[in-house]
Coordinates of C-alpha atoms in Angstrom, one line a residue:
X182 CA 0.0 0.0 0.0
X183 CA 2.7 3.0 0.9
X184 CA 3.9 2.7 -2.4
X185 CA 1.0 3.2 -3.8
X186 CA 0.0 6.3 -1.8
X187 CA 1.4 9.7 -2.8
X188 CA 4.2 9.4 0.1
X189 CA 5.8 6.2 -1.6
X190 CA 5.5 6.8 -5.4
X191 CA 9.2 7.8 -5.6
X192 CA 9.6 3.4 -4.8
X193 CA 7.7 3.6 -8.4
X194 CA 10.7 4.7 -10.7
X195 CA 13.9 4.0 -11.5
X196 CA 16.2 7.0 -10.8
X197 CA 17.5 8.2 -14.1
X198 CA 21.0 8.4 -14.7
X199 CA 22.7 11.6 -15.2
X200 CA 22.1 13.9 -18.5
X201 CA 25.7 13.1 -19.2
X202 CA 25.0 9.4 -20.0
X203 CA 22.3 10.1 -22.4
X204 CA 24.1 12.6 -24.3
X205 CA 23.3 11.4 -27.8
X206 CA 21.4 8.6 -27.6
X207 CA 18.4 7.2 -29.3
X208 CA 15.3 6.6 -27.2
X209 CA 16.0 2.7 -27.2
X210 CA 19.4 3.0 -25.9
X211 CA 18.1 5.2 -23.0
X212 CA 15.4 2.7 -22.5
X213 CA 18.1 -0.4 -22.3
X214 CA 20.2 1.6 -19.9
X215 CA 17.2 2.2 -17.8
X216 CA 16.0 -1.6 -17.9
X217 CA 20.0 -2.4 -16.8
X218 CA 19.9 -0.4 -14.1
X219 CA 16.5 -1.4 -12.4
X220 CA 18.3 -5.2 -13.1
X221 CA 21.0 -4.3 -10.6
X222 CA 19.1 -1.8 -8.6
X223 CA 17.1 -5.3 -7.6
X224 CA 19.9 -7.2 -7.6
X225 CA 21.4 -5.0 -4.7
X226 CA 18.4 -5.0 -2.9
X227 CA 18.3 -8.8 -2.6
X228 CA 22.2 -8.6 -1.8
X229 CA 21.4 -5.9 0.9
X230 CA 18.1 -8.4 2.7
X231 CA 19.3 -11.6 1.9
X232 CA 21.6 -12.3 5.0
X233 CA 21.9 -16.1 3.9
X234 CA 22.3 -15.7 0.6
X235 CA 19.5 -18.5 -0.8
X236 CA 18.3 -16.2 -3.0
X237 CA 15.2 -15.5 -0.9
X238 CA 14.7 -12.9 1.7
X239 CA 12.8 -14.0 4.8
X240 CA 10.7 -11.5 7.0
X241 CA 13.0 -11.8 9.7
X242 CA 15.7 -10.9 7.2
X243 CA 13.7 -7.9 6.2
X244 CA 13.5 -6.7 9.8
X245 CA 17.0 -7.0 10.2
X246 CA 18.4 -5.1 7.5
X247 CA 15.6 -2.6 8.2
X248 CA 16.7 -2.5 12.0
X249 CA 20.2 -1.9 10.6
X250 CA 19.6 0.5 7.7
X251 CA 17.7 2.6 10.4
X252 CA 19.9 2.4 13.2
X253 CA 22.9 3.4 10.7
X254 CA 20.9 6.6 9.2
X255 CA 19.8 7.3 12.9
X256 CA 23.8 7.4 13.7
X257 CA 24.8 9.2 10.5
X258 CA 22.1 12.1 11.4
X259 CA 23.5 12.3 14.8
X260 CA 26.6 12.7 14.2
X261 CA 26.0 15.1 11.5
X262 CA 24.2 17.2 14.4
X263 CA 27.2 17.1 16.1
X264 CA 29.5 18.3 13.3
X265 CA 27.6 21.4 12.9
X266 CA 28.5 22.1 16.7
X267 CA 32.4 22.9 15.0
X268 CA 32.8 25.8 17.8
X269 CA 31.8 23.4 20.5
X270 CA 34.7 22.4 22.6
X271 CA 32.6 19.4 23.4
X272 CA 32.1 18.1 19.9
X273 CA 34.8 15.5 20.6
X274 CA 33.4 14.5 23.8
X275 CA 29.7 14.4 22.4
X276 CA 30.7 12.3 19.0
X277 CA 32.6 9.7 21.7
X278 CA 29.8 9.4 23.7
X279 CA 27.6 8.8 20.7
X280 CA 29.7 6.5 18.9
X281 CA 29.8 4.2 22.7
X282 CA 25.9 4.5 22.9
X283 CA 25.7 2.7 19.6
X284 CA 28.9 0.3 20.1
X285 CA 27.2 -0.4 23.2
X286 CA 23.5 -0.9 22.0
X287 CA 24.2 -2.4 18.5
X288 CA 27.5 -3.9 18.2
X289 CA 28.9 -5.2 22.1
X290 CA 25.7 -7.1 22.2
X291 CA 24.6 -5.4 26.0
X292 CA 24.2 -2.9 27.4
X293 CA 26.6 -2.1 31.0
X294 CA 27.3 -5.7 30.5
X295 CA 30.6 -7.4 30.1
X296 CA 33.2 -5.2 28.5
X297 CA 33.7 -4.9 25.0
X298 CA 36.9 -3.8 23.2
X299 CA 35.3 -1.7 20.6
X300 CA 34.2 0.6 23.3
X301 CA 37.4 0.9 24.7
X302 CA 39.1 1.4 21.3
X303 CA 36.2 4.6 20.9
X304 CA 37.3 6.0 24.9
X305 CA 41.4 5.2 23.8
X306 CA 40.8 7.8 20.6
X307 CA 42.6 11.9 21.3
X308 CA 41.2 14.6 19.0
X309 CA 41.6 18.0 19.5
X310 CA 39.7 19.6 17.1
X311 CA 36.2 19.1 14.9
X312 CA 38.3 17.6 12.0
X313 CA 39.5 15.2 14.4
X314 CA 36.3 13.3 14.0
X315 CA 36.9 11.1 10.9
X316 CA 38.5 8.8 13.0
X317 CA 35.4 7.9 14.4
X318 CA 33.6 6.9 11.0
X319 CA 36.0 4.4 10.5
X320 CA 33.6 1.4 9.6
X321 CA 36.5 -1.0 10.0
X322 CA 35.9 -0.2 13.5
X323 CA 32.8 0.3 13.7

């Protein structure tokens, strides 16, 4: 039903690709090109949700890369938040005590539970300044 309703008809199309692509080329080029990437638009959304890789994805499967997706955009907004603070002397402070929250709720598996080496690799970081904060986006990490 949402994408159906006026809120979810941008799920309808295919993003186009940019002007520069399409530079000179007939209608059923543009069309193939459009048809190709729809093909592997799909075929990254079934990579994305199917965490066993059968070639099926599972409603359980669909709530966990949802959880994800959401907790990661959640984290990405917050910490974007934070970078707008650049005159804050607490910026560096704030962005470690964010980055724990999640480590703690989403990748150390409890919360003030047994400790986890991620967090103390976050509290072990030294910034001095707004630009300092990269270090923290390091998805190696986290």
């Amino acid at each position: 039903q949402f994408f159906l309703s006026k809120k979810g008809e941008w799920g309808q199309k295919v993003p186009q690709t940019s002007e520069e692509w399409f530079k000179g080329m007939k209608p059923e080029g543009k069309k193939q090109v459009n048809r190709e990437m729809a093909k592997y638009r799909a075929g990254d959304v079934l990579a994305w949700h199917d965490l066993d890789r059968d070639g099926k994805i599972t409603l359980v499967e669909l709530e966990k890369t949802f959880t994800q997706w959401n907790v990661l955009l959640t984290r990405h907004n917050e910490l974007k938040a934070i970078r707008k603070q650049k005159k804050d002397k607490k910026v560096i402070e704030k962005t470690k005590s964010l980055e724990e929250k999640y480590a703690t709720k989403y990748r150390c598996g409890s919360e003030g539970g047994e400790q986890c080496p991620l967090i103390d690799s976050i509290k072990s970081k030294k910034g001095k300044s707004y630009k300092s904060i990269r270090w923290f986006l390091n998805d190696g990490e986290l």
